[in-house]
Each structure stands twice: as structure tokens, then as C-alpha cells.
């Protein structure tokens, strides 16, 4: 699994070094064998050995190329940095659209709001672009419990609540399913562990990054790309950071996404054409 942490230039450098080392070794072996037996020319022996190596090398590269996201240049292509301190959700949607090879609309009306967006707004945005996705949350609507959280107080206006409520009405009218349930971190790991799936998840950035700025909650969206079973870590892209794959332990992510204020919000995205109860069995319960 070294492909998860190496960029394309590093891998090519390593491959080149390996090729040079193998050439030196093979030439040494060939020289000895030919001097002993003399039954086969040096050039023919070298060519046969080299062709076997090239085949093995090509197979290795083919395996790497089938990974959902392997090379750093692919991260660079998918990654979108947020432009302001409030548009992490839009940046994550843009990354999802790139992953789906869909055009990004930088002049989308959501940018004109100049305010942190709610998960249901991102969900309706993606569904409106025919992205195959499913929203999961503990609370459908605007939870009254958020009023005591300073982060929400800044945006808990009647205009804001009306806009969010309208999004939920739109989802019902369009029959865009919203699963109201507490899904486990293990289910999330299994979902993004499939190469056909990624997810946008709402977390408390203070918990995720170990920052302590005296803020009780700071909502932030990141894109989950996969799950590494050996290290028990999630792989993700953070629009607030520089480009590059990040990793976080399953326990820390669970704390960050379960923090008071997130409602356990997550948008599951899949390239599979199968029904959602098959793609994500918990939604069939």
C-alpha cells in the first residue's frame, strides 16, 4: 500500500532506480553465466531476462493504476482549496464533482450566500447535478439544540432557517432520500473502503486538528477517500489545507464527526449503479 503515500514523481524515481539496479545485477549474472557455459550469447540472455522484468514492472503499474486515488497528481486534480473561511462545503462538492468527472460551476448561487452552508444545501446541490449520493443525519431539519452553540448563533437567523427548511422541502418533493439515523464509524469505513465510493463528512475541526482556540465547535467539511485497514485510518482531503492526502485514525474521526453540532451529517457518494440498500446496507434497515 505504499502507493497511498508516494507521489507519482517519487514512484517513477524509485522505479528508475530499481530498473538501473536490476540491469547491473542481471549484467553481472549474465557475464558469469556466459563465461561459464558459453552456450547462449550475452545479448539474447539479457533480452529474455529484461523482457521478463518489463512484464513484471508493467503488471505492477497496472495494479497501481486501478487504485481509486494513488498518485499525487491525481490528488492535485481532485483537490480544491476553499477560497474563504466559510466555503469548505462548496470546495468539497467541487472535489466530488471532479471525482465524478463533472463540470464545476464556480459561479453557483451558493457562492453568493457568503455564509457557511448546511449539509442539506450541499446535498441538494449535488443531487441537482445528478450525482448519485445519499445524505445521512441524526436530525432532519434544524435542530433547536444548536441555539446554544456559538458557531450557529452567528447564522441562526430567520432567513437562514427558511432557506434550510426550503432545502428539506425540495428534497422531499424531488424524492431525494435523506436517511435519519446514527450510522456507525465502522459502516462509514466499509463504505469508503470500496473504490467506487467517497463521502463528504461534517466534523468539528478543533477535534480533527487538535487545535484549542477556546472554541466549543467549529463545523468543517472534508472528503473521505478511503480506509486503510492495516493502520485503521481514514484517508481524506481537507479543503483548508494544502493539497495532499491526509490520514486520521478511526477513533479521532469518530470523535470529530460525533461532536455536538454535527448531527452526524454525512453525504455518501457512489459511482455504483446498484440501489442504495445494496451500496449501503444500513439504509435498508
PDB file of C-alpha atoms in Angstrom:
ATOM      1  CA  UNK A   1       0.000   0.000   0.000  1.00  0.00           C
ATOM      2  CA  UNK A   2       2.893   2.417  -0.393  1.00  0.00           C
ATOM      3  CA  UNK A   3       1.023   3.952  -3.298  1.00  0.00           C
ATOM      4  CA  UNK A   4      -1.179   5.791  -0.824  1.00  0.00           C
ATOM      5  CA  UNK A   5       1.689   7.876   0.470  1.00  0.00           C
ATOM      6  CA  UNK A   6       4.013   8.282  -2.501  1.00  0.00           C
ATOM      7  CA  UNK A   7       3.545  10.785  -5.286  1.00  0.00           C
ATOM      8  CA  UNK A   8       3.979   9.899  -8.957  1.00  0.00           C
ATOM      9  CA  UNK A   9       7.412  11.505  -9.228  1.00  0.00           C
ATOM     10  CA  UNK A  10       8.654   9.558  -6.210  1.00  0.00           C
ATOM     11  CA  UNK A  11       7.354   6.292  -7.625  1.00  0.00           C
ATOM     12  CA  UNK A  12       8.930   6.959 -11.010  1.00  0.00           C
ATOM     13  CA  UNK A  13      12.242   7.772  -9.311  1.00  0.00           C
ATOM     14  CA  UNK A  14      12.070   4.555  -7.323  1.00  0.00           C
ATOM     15  CA  UNK A  15      11.121   2.556 -10.404  1.00  0.00           C
ATOM     16  CA  UNK A  16      14.032   4.060 -12.343  1.00  0.00           C
ATOM     17  CA  UNK A  17      16.451   3.248  -9.533  1.00  0.00           C
ATOM     18  CA  UNK A  18      15.131  -0.303  -9.360  1.00  0.00           C
ATOM     19  CA  UNK A  19      15.500  -0.692 -13.114  1.00  0.00           C
ATOM     20  CA  UNK A  20      19.121   0.504 -13.022  1.00  0.00           C
ATOM     21  CA  UNK A  21      19.928  -1.794 -10.098  1.00  0.00           C
ATOM     22  CA  UNK A  22      18.326  -4.782 -11.820  1.00  0.00           C
ATOM     23  CA  UNK A  23      20.211  -4.061 -15.043  1.00  0.00           C
ATOM     24  CA  UNK A  24      23.508  -4.041 -13.134  1.00  0.00           C
ATOM     25  CA  UNK A  25      22.662  -7.263 -11.318  1.00  0.00           C
ATOM     26  CA  UNK A  26      21.470  -9.031 -14.470  1.00  0.00           C
ATOM     27  CA  UNK A  27      24.545  -7.962 -16.436  1.00  0.00           C
ATOM     28  CA  UNK A  28      26.776  -9.320 -13.685  1.00  0.00           C
ATOM     29  CA  UNK A  29      24.879 -12.615 -13.581  1.00  0.00           C
ATOM     30  CA  UNK A  30      24.826 -12.872 -17.361  1.00  0.00           C
ATOM     31  CA  UNK A  31      28.554 -12.198 -17.611  1.00  0.00           C
ATOM     32  CA  UNK A  32      29.304 -15.005 -15.150  1.00  0.00           C
ATOM     33  CA  UNK A  33      26.888 -17.460 -16.769  1.00  0.00           C
ATOM     34  CA  UNK A  34      28.087 -16.740 -20.274  1.00  0.00           C
ATOM     35  CA  UNK A  35      31.729 -17.076 -19.271  1.00  0.00           C
ATOM     36  CA  UNK A  36      30.975 -20.453 -17.706  1.00  0.00           C
ATOM     37  CA  UNK A  37      28.679 -22.041 -20.247  1.00  0.00           C
ATOM     38  CA  UNK A  38      29.192 -20.059 -23.426  1.00  0.00           C
ATOM     39  CA  UNK A  39      26.035 -21.794 -24.706  1.00  0.00           C
ATOM     40  CA  UNK A  40      23.962 -18.640 -25.113  1.00  0.00           C
ATOM     41  CA  UNK A  41      25.011 -15.249 -26.286  1.00  0.00           C
ATOM     42  CA  UNK A  42      25.156 -12.447 -23.740  1.00  0.00           C
ATOM     43  CA  UNK A  43      22.732 -10.255 -25.695  1.00  0.00           C
ATOM     44  CA  UNK A  44      20.000 -12.939 -26.021  1.00  0.00           C
ATOM     45  CA  UNK A  45      20.190 -13.842 -22.324  1.00  0.00           C
ATOM     46  CA  UNK A  46      19.951 -10.208 -21.350  1.00  0.00           C
ATOM     47  CA  UNK A  47      16.982  -9.568 -23.651  1.00  0.00           C
ATOM     48  CA  UNK A  48      14.992 -12.520 -22.282  1.00  0.00           C
ATOM     49  CA  UNK A  49      15.665 -11.510 -18.691  1.00  0.00           C
ATOM     50  CA  UNK A  50      14.855  -7.874 -19.416  1.00  0.00           C
ATOM     51  CA  UNK A  51      11.538  -8.756 -21.075  1.00  0.00           C
ATOM     52  CA  UNK A  52      10.517 -10.760 -18.020  1.00  0.00           C
ATOM     53  CA  UNK A  53      11.324  -7.808 -15.808  1.00  0.00           C
ATOM     54  CA  UNK A  54       9.408  -5.369 -18.039  1.00  0.00           C
ATOM     55  CA  UNK A  55       6.357  -7.614 -17.878  1.00  0.00           C
ATOM     56  CA  UNK A  56       6.512  -7.711 -14.076  1.00  0.00           C
ATOM     57  CA  UNK A  57       7.008  -3.940 -13.936  1.00  0.00           C
ATOM     58  CA  UNK A  58       4.025  -3.304 -16.233  1.00  0.00           C
ATOM     59  CA  UNK A  59       1.830  -5.569 -14.130  1.00  0.00           C
ATOM     60  CA  UNK A  60       2.829  -3.612 -11.012  1.00  0.00           C
ATOM     61  CA  UNK A  61       1.995  -0.313 -12.672  1.00  0.00           C
ATOM     62  CA  UNK A  62      -1.334  -1.718 -13.855  1.00  0.00           C
ATOM     63  CA  UNK A  63      -2.219  -2.654 -10.283  1.00  0.00           C
ATOM     64  CA  UNK A  64      -1.331   0.857  -9.118  1.00  0.00           C
ATOM     65  CA  UNK A  65      -3.419   2.451 -11.848  1.00  0.00           C
ATOM     66  CA  UNK A  66      -6.548   0.585 -10.723  1.00  0.00           C
ATOM     67  CA  UNK A  67      -6.489   2.253  -7.304  1.00  0.00           C
ATOM     68  CA  UNK A  68      -9.202   4.858  -6.740  1.00  0.00           C
ATOM     69  CA  UNK A  69      -6.668   7.569  -5.928  1.00  0.00           C
ATOM     70  CA  UNK A  70      -2.994   6.693  -5.905  1.00  0.00           C
ATOM     71  CA  UNK A  71      -0.722   9.293  -7.394  1.00  0.00           C
ATOM     72  CA  UNK A  72      -0.164  12.769  -6.034  1.00  0.00           C
ATOM     73  CA  UNK A  73      -1.003  14.308  -9.398  1.00  0.00           C
ATOM     74  CA  UNK A  74      -4.425  12.689  -9.070  1.00  0.00           C
ATOM     75  CA  UNK A  75      -4.811  14.321  -5.668  1.00  0.00           C
ATOM     76  CA  UNK A  76      -3.818  17.601  -7.292  1.00  0.00           C
ATOM     77  CA  UNK A  77      -6.501  17.114  -9.895  1.00  0.00           C
ATOM     78  CA  UNK A  78      -9.248  16.263  -7.396  1.00  0.00           C
ATOM     79  CA  UNK A  79      -8.210  18.663  -4.663  1.00  0.00           C
ATOM     80  CA  UNK A  80      -9.956  22.031  -4.409  1.00  0.00           C
ATOM     81  CA  UNK A  81      -8.966  24.548  -1.746  1.00  0.00           C
ATOM     82  CA  UNK A  82     -11.598  26.704  -0.150  1.00  0.00           C
ATOM     83  CA  UNK A  83     -11.430  30.381  -1.103  1.00  0.00           C
ATOM     84  CA  UNK A  84     -12.828  31.817   2.106  1.00  0.00           C
ATOM     85  CA  UNK A  85     -13.336  30.745   5.721  1.00  0.00           C
ATOM     86  CA  UNK A  86     -16.913  29.630   5.059  1.00  0.00           C
ATOM     87  CA  UNK A  87     -16.887  27.714   1.748  1.00  0.00           C
ATOM     88  CA  UNK A  88     -15.352  24.375   2.769  1.00  0.00           C
ATOM     89  CA  UNK A  89     -18.607  22.652   1.816  1.00  0.00           C
ATOM     90  CA  UNK A  90     -18.571  24.063  -1.702  1.00  0.00           C
ATOM     91  CA  UNK A  91     -14.907  23.080  -2.071  1.00  0.00           C
ATOM     92  CA  UNK A  92     -15.755  19.518  -1.013  1.00  0.00           C
ATOM     93  CA  UNK A  93     -18.617  19.401  -3.520  1.00  0.00           C
ATOM     94  CA  UNK A  94     -16.184  20.549  -6.198  1.00  0.00           C
ATOM     95  CA  UNK A  95     -13.829  17.695  -5.298  1.00  0.00           C
ATOM     96  CA  UNK A  96     -16.707  15.231  -5.551  1.00  0.00           C
ATOM     97  CA  UNK A  97     -17.661  16.628  -8.955  1.00  0.00           C
ATOM     98  CA  UNK A  98     -14.080  16.255 -10.159  1.00  0.00           C
ATOM     99  CA  UNK A  99     -14.055  12.680  -8.925  1.00  0.00           C
ATOM    100  CA  UNK A 100     -17.215  12.100 -10.976  1.00  0.00           C
ATOM    101  CA  UNK A 101     -15.629  13.919 -13.960  1.00  0.00           C
ATOM    102  CA  UNK A 102     -18.397  16.515 -13.833  1.00  0.00           C
ATOM    103  CA  UNK A 103     -18.015  20.196 -14.615  1.00  0.00           C
ATOM    104  CA  UNK A 104     -17.693  22.572 -11.664  1.00  0.00           C
ATOM    105  CA  UNK A 105     -19.830  25.669 -11.521  1.00  0.00           C
ATOM    106  CA  UNK A 106     -17.733  28.246  -9.685  1.00  0.00           C
ATOM    107  CA  UNK A 107     -20.438  30.872 -10.157  1.00  0.00           C
ATOM    108  CA  UNK A 108     -23.093  28.750  -8.464  1.00  0.00           C
ATOM    109  CA  UNK A 109     -25.653  30.751  -6.432  1.00  0.00           C
ATOM    110  CA  UNK A 110     -24.373  29.103  -3.243  1.00  0.00           C
ATOM    111  CA  UNK A 111     -21.266  31.276  -3.512  1.00  0.00           C
ATOM    112  CA  UNK A 112     -23.416  34.392  -3.312  1.00  0.00           C
ATOM    113  CA  UNK A 113     -24.688  33.500   0.161  1.00  0.00           C
ATOM    114  CA  UNK A 114     -21.345  34.370   1.789  1.00  0.00           C
ATOM    115  CA  UNK A 115     -22.171  32.159   4.755  1.00  0.00           C
ATOM    116  CA  UNK A 116     -21.336  28.624   5.949  1.00  0.00           C
ATOM    117  CA  UNK A 117     -23.612  26.163   4.211  1.00  0.00           C
ATOM    118  CA  UNK A 118     -25.704  23.417   5.738  1.00  0.00           C
ATOM    119  CA  UNK A 119     -25.284  19.792   4.715  1.00  0.00           C
ATOM    120  CA  UNK A 120     -28.728  19.626   3.118  1.00  0.00           C
ATOM    121  CA  UNK A 121     -27.770  22.541   0.851  1.00  0.00           C
ATOM    122  CA  UNK A 122     -24.701  20.654  -0.351  1.00  0.00           C
ATOM    123  CA  UNK A 123     -26.794  17.525  -0.795  1.00  0.00           C
ATOM    124  CA  UNK A 124     -29.426  19.297  -2.906  1.00  0.00           C
ATOM    125  CA  UNK A 125     -26.644  20.933  -4.933  1.00  0.00           C
ATOM    126  CA  UNK A 126     -25.107  17.542  -5.780  1.00  0.00           C
ATOM    127  CA  UNK A 127     -28.450  15.866  -6.422  1.00  0.00           C
ATOM    128  CA  UNK A 128     -29.382  18.734  -8.735  1.00  0.00           C
ATOM    129  CA  UNK A 129     -26.306  17.824 -10.796  1.00  0.00           C
ATOM    130  CA  UNK A 130     -27.412  14.156 -10.920  1.00  0.00           C
ATOM    131  CA  UNK A 131     -24.683  12.950  -8.583  1.00  0.00           C
ATOM    132  CA  UNK A 132     -25.507   9.570  -7.047  1.00  0.00           C
ATOM    133  CA  UNK A 133     -25.456  10.379  -3.341  1.00  0.00           C
ATOM    134  CA  UNK A 134     -27.306   9.822  -0.077  1.00  0.00           C
ATOM    135  CA  UNK A 135     -27.456  12.129   2.942  1.00  0.00           C
ATOM    136  CA  UNK A 136     -27.444  10.678   6.442  1.00  0.00           C
ATOM    137  CA  UNK A 137     -28.156  12.706   9.580  1.00  0.00           C
ATOM    138  CA  UNK A 138     -29.414  12.295  13.123  1.00  0.00           C
ATOM    139  CA  UNK A 139     -31.852  15.174  12.722  1.00  0.00           C
ATOM    140  CA  UNK A 140     -33.905  16.062   9.649  1.00  0.00           C
ATOM    141  CA  UNK A 141     -34.497  19.789   9.825  1.00  0.00           C
ATOM    142  CA  UNK A 142     -32.923  22.461  12.009  1.00  0.00           C
ATOM    143  CA  UNK A 143     -32.181  21.147  15.478  1.00  0.00           C
ATOM    144  CA  UNK A 144     -33.259  23.574  18.251  1.00  0.00           C
ATOM    145  CA  UNK A 145     -30.338  22.301  20.337  1.00  0.00           C
ATOM    146  CA  UNK A 146     -27.924  24.204  18.078  1.00  0.00           C
ATOM    147  CA  UNK A 147     -29.027  27.534  19.517  1.00  0.00           C
ATOM    148  CA  UNK A 148     -26.648  27.207  22.462  1.00  0.00           C
ATOM    149  CA  UNK A 149     -23.631  26.673  20.165  1.00  0.00           C
ATOM    150  CA  UNK A 150     -21.798  29.924  19.419  1.00  0.00           C
ATOM    151  CA  UNK A 151     -20.868  28.782  15.899  1.00  0.00           C
ATOM    152  CA  UNK A 152     -24.563  28.510  14.994  1.00  0.00           C
ATOM    153  CA  UNK A 153     -25.611  31.707  16.753  1.00  0.00           C
ATOM    154  CA  UNK A 154     -23.887  33.710  14.033  1.00  0.00           C
ATOM    155  CA  UNK A 155     -26.114  32.154  11.371  1.00  0.00           C
ATOM    156  CA  UNK A 156     -29.271  31.223  13.252  1.00  0.00           C
ATOM    157  CA  UNK A 157     -31.424  33.891  11.587  1.00  0.00           C
ATOM    158  CA  UNK A 158     -34.951  33.526  10.247  1.00  0.00           C
ATOM    159  CA  UNK A 159     -33.654  33.943   6.710  1.00  0.00           C
ATOM    160  CA  UNK A 160     -31.119  31.168   7.269  1.00  0.00           C
ATOM    161  CA  UNK A 161     -33.682  28.817   8.775  1.00  0.00           C
ATOM    162  CA  UNK A 162     -36.174  29.470   5.983  1.00  0.00           C
ATOM    163  CA  UNK A 163     -33.532  28.723   3.362  1.00  0.00           C
ATOM    164  CA  UNK A 164     -32.526  25.466   5.038  1.00  0.00           C
ATOM    165  CA  UNK A 165     -36.132  24.391   5.574  1.00  0.00           C
ATOM    166  CA  UNK A 166     -36.816  25.003   1.890  1.00  0.00           C
ATOM    167  CA  UNK A 167     -33.952  22.653   1.015  1.00  0.00           C
ATOM    168  CA  UNK A 168     -35.518  19.880   3.074  1.00  0.00           C
ATOM    169  CA  UNK A 169     -38.864  20.524   1.342  1.00  0.00           C
ATOM    170  CA  UNK A 170     -37.129  20.370  -2.034  1.00  0.00           C
ATOM    171  CA  UNK A 171     -35.531  17.033  -1.113  1.00  0.00           C
ATOM    172  CA  UNK A 172     -38.930  15.606  -0.145  1.00  0.00           C
ATOM    173  CA  UNK A 173     -40.591  16.953  -3.292  1.00  0.00           C
ATOM    174  CA  UNK A 174     -37.849  15.542  -5.532  1.00  0.00           C
ATOM    175  CA  UNK A 175     -37.832  12.267  -3.576  1.00  0.00           C
ATOM    176  CA  UNK A 176     -34.165  12.655  -2.727  1.00  0.00           C
ATOM    177  CA  UNK A 177     -33.789  10.272   0.173  1.00  0.00           C
ATOM    178  CA  UNK A 178     -32.381  11.500   3.477  1.00  0.00           C
ATOM    179  CA  UNK A 179     -31.590   8.764   5.969  1.00  0.00           C
ATOM    180  CA  UNK A 180     -32.341   9.868   9.517  1.00  0.00           C
ATOM    181  CA  UNK A 181     -30.164   7.580  11.548  1.00  0.00           C
ATOM    182  CA  UNK A 182     -26.931   7.353  13.520  1.00  0.00           C
ATOM    183  CA  UNK A 183     -24.590   5.367  11.291  1.00  0.00           C
ATOM    184  CA  UNK A 184     -21.531   3.758  12.808  1.00  0.00           C
ATOM    185  CA  UNK A 185     -17.959   4.691  12.044  1.00  0.00           C
ATOM    186  CA  UNK A 186     -17.436   1.057  11.012  1.00  0.00           C
ATOM    187  CA  UNK A 187     -20.172   1.387   8.373  1.00  0.00           C
ATOM    188  CA  UNK A 188     -18.509   4.552   7.072  1.00  0.00           C
ATOM    189  CA  UNK A 189     -15.141   2.784   6.922  1.00  0.00           C
ATOM    190  CA  UNK A 190     -16.648  -0.098   4.985  1.00  0.00           C
ATOM    191  CA  UNK A 191     -18.366   2.291   2.580  1.00  0.00           C
ATOM    192  CA  UNK A 192     -15.350   4.435   1.658  1.00  0.00           C
ATOM    193  CA  UNK A 193     -13.171   1.330   1.681  1.00  0.00           C
ATOM    194  CA  UNK A 194     -14.882   0.487  -1.612  1.00  0.00           C
ATOM    195  CA  UNK A 195     -13.133   2.090  -4.591  1.00  0.00           C
ATOM    196  CA  UNK A 196     -16.465   3.196  -6.033  1.00  0.00           C
ATOM    197  CA  UNK A 197     -17.337   5.343  -3.018  1.00  0.00           C
ATOM    198  CA  UNK A 198     -16.287   8.571  -1.320  1.00  0.00           C
ATOM    199  CA  UNK A 199     -18.051  10.840   1.182  1.00  0.00           C
ATOM    200  CA  UNK A 200     -18.368  14.401   2.416  1.00  0.00           C
ATOM    201  CA  UNK A 201     -18.462  14.424   6.193  1.00  0.00           C
ATOM    202  CA  UNK A 202     -19.103  17.218   8.702  1.00  0.00           C
ATOM    203  CA  UNK A 203     -16.619  17.328  11.580  1.00  0.00           C
ATOM    204  CA  UNK A 204     -15.506  19.596  14.370  1.00  0.00           C
ATOM    205  CA  UNK A 205     -12.246  20.973  13.005  1.00  0.00           C
ATOM    206  CA  UNK A 206     -10.922  21.680  16.502  1.00  0.00           C
ATOM    207  CA  UNK A 207     -11.113  17.975  17.348  1.00  0.00           C
ATOM    208  CA  UNK A 208      -9.809  16.834  13.960  1.00  0.00           C
ATOM    209  CA  UNK A 209      -6.711  19.056  14.063  1.00  0.00           C
ATOM    210  CA  UNK A 210      -6.039  19.047  17.832  1.00  0.00           C
ATOM    211  CA  UNK A 211      -6.371  22.822  17.912  1.00  0.00           C
ATOM    212  CA  UNK A 212      -7.506  24.551  21.075  1.00  0.00           C
ATOM    213  CA  UNK A 213      -8.640  28.070  20.292  1.00  0.00           C
ATOM    214  CA  UNK A 214     -11.240  28.209  23.040  1.00  0.00           C
ATOM    215  CA  UNK A 215     -13.993  27.438  20.506  1.00  0.00           C
ATOM    216  CA  UNK A 216     -16.642  24.943  21.558  1.00  0.00           C
ATOM    217  CA  UNK A 217     -17.395  23.899  17.991  1.00  0.00           C
ATOM    218  CA  UNK A 218     -16.173  24.775  14.501  1.00  0.00           C
ATOM    219  CA  UNK A 219     -18.030  22.970  11.748  1.00  0.00           C
ATOM    220  CA  UNK A 220     -15.915  21.884   8.796  1.00  0.00           C
ATOM    221  CA  UNK A 221     -16.350  19.587   5.798  1.00  0.00           C
ATOM    222  CA  UNK A 222     -13.736  17.148   4.495  1.00  0.00           C
ATOM    223  CA  UNK A 223     -13.792  14.477   1.783  1.00  0.00           C
ATOM    224  CA  UNK A 224     -13.218  10.863   2.821  1.00  0.00           C
ATOM    225  CA  UNK A 225     -11.457   8.932   0.051  1.00  0.00           C
ATOM    226  CA  UNK A 226     -10.775   5.553   1.592  1.00  0.00           C
ATOM    227  CA  UNK A 227      -9.984   3.448   4.614  1.00  0.00           C
ATOM    228  CA  UNK A 228      -6.682   1.691   5.325  1.00  0.00           C
ATOM    229  CA  UNK A 229      -7.414  -1.434   7.368  1.00  0.00           C
ATOM    230  CA  UNK A 230      -3.820  -2.170   8.299  1.00  0.00           C
ATOM    231  CA  UNK A 231      -3.374   1.144  10.099  1.00  0.00           C
ATOM    232  CA  UNK A 232      -7.075   1.606  10.942  1.00  0.00           C
ATOM    233  CA  UNK A 233      -7.031   5.088   9.418  1.00  0.00           C
ATOM    234  CA  UNK A 234      -9.203   7.074   7.040  1.00  0.00           C
ATOM    235  CA  UNK A 235      -7.715   8.837   4.029  1.00  0.00           C
ATOM    236  CA  UNK A 236      -9.115  12.275   3.288  1.00  0.00           C
ATOM    237  CA  UNK A 237      -8.688  15.653   1.621  1.00  0.00           C
ATOM    238  CA  UNK A 238      -9.101  18.817   3.662  1.00  0.00           C
ATOM    239  CA  UNK A 239     -10.018  21.955   1.664  1.00  0.00           C
ATOM    240  CA  UNK A 240      -8.499  24.127   4.408  1.00  0.00           C
ATOM    241  CA  UNK A 241      -5.067  22.520   3.944  1.00  0.00           C
ATOM    242  CA  UNK A 242      -2.627  22.434   1.090  1.00  0.00           C
ATOM    243  CA  UNK A 243      -3.138  19.729  -1.487  1.00  0.00           C
ATOM    244  CA  UNK A 244      -2.197  16.205  -0.497  1.00  0.00           C
ATOM    245  CA  UNK A 245      -3.734  13.138   1.055  1.00  0.00           C
ATOM    246  CA  UNK A 246      -4.211  13.218   4.822  1.00  0.00           C
ATOM    247  CA  UNK A 247      -4.885  10.420   7.263  1.00  0.00           C
ATOM    248  CA  UNK A 248      -6.754  10.274  10.548  1.00  0.00           C
ATOM    249  CA  UNK A 249      -7.321   7.418  12.971  1.00  0.00           C
ATOM    250  CA  UNK A 250     -10.758   5.864  13.089  1.00  0.00           C
ATOM    251  CA  UNK A 251     -11.157   6.883  16.743  1.00  0.00           C
ATOM    252  CA  UNK A 252     -10.249  10.526  16.195  1.00  0.00           C
ATOM    253  CA  UNK A 253     -12.527  10.867  13.193  1.00  0.00           C
ATOM    254  CA  UNK A 254     -15.344   9.304  15.195  1.00  0.00           C
ATOM    255  CA  UNK A 255     -14.859  11.928  17.903  1.00  0.00           C
ATOM    256  CA  UNK A 256     -14.728  14.772  15.379  1.00  0.00           C
ATOM    257  CA  UNK A 257     -17.823  13.684  13.458  1.00  0.00           C
ATOM    258  CA  UNK A 258     -19.826  12.910  16.628  1.00  0.00           C
ATOM    259  CA  UNK A 259     -19.153  16.281  18.230  1.00  0.00           C
ATOM    260  CA  UNK A 260     -22.160  18.292  19.382  1.00  0.00           C
ATOM    261  CA  UNK A 261     -23.225  20.392  16.404  1.00  0.00           C
ATOM    262  CA  UNK A 262     -22.524  17.976  13.542  1.00  0.00           C
ATOM    263  CA  UNK A 263     -25.765  15.946  13.797  1.00  0.00           C
ATOM    264  CA  UNK A 264     -23.640  13.112  12.424  1.00  0.00           C
ATOM    265  CA  UNK A 265     -24.092  14.599   8.945  1.00  0.00           C
ATOM    266  CA  UNK A 266     -22.506  12.795   6.016  1.00  0.00           C
ATOM    267  CA  UNK A 267     -23.127  12.679   2.257  1.00  0.00           C
ATOM    268  CA  UNK A 268     -22.293   9.292   0.774  1.00  0.00           C
ATOM    269  CA  UNK A 269     -21.334   9.396  -2.923  1.00  0.00           C
ATOM    270  CA  UNK A 270     -21.027   6.384  -5.198  1.00  0.00           C
ATOM    271  CA  UNK A 271     -20.208   5.597  -8.816  1.00  0.00           C
ATOM    272  CA  UNK A 272     -22.074   2.316  -8.490  1.00  0.00           C
ATOM    273  CA  UNK A 273     -25.357   1.886 -10.339  1.00  0.00           C
ATOM    274  CA  UNK A 274     -26.728  -0.506  -7.750  1.00  0.00           C
ATOM    275  CA  UNK A 275     -29.645   0.510  -5.471  1.00  0.00           C
ATOM    276  CA  UNK A 276     -28.608   2.286  -2.282  1.00  0.00           C
ATOM    277  CA  UNK A 277     -29.811  -0.532   0.020  1.00  0.00           C
ATOM    278  CA  UNK A 278     -27.154  -2.673  -1.694  1.00  0.00           C
ATOM    279  CA  UNK A 279     -24.485   0.038  -1.858  1.00  0.00           C
ATOM    280  CA  UNK A 280     -25.032   0.977   1.786  1.00  0.00           C
ATOM    281  CA  UNK A 281     -26.977  -1.787   3.629  1.00  0.00           C
ATOM    282  CA  UNK A 282     -27.670   0.300   6.799  1.00  0.00           C
ATOM    283  CA  UNK A 283     -30.135   2.454   4.790  1.00  0.00           C
ATOM    284  CA  UNK A 284     -32.258  -0.646   4.135  1.00  0.00           C
ATOM    285  CA  UNK A 285     -32.921  -1.240   7.845  1.00  0.00           C
TER     286      UNK A 285
END
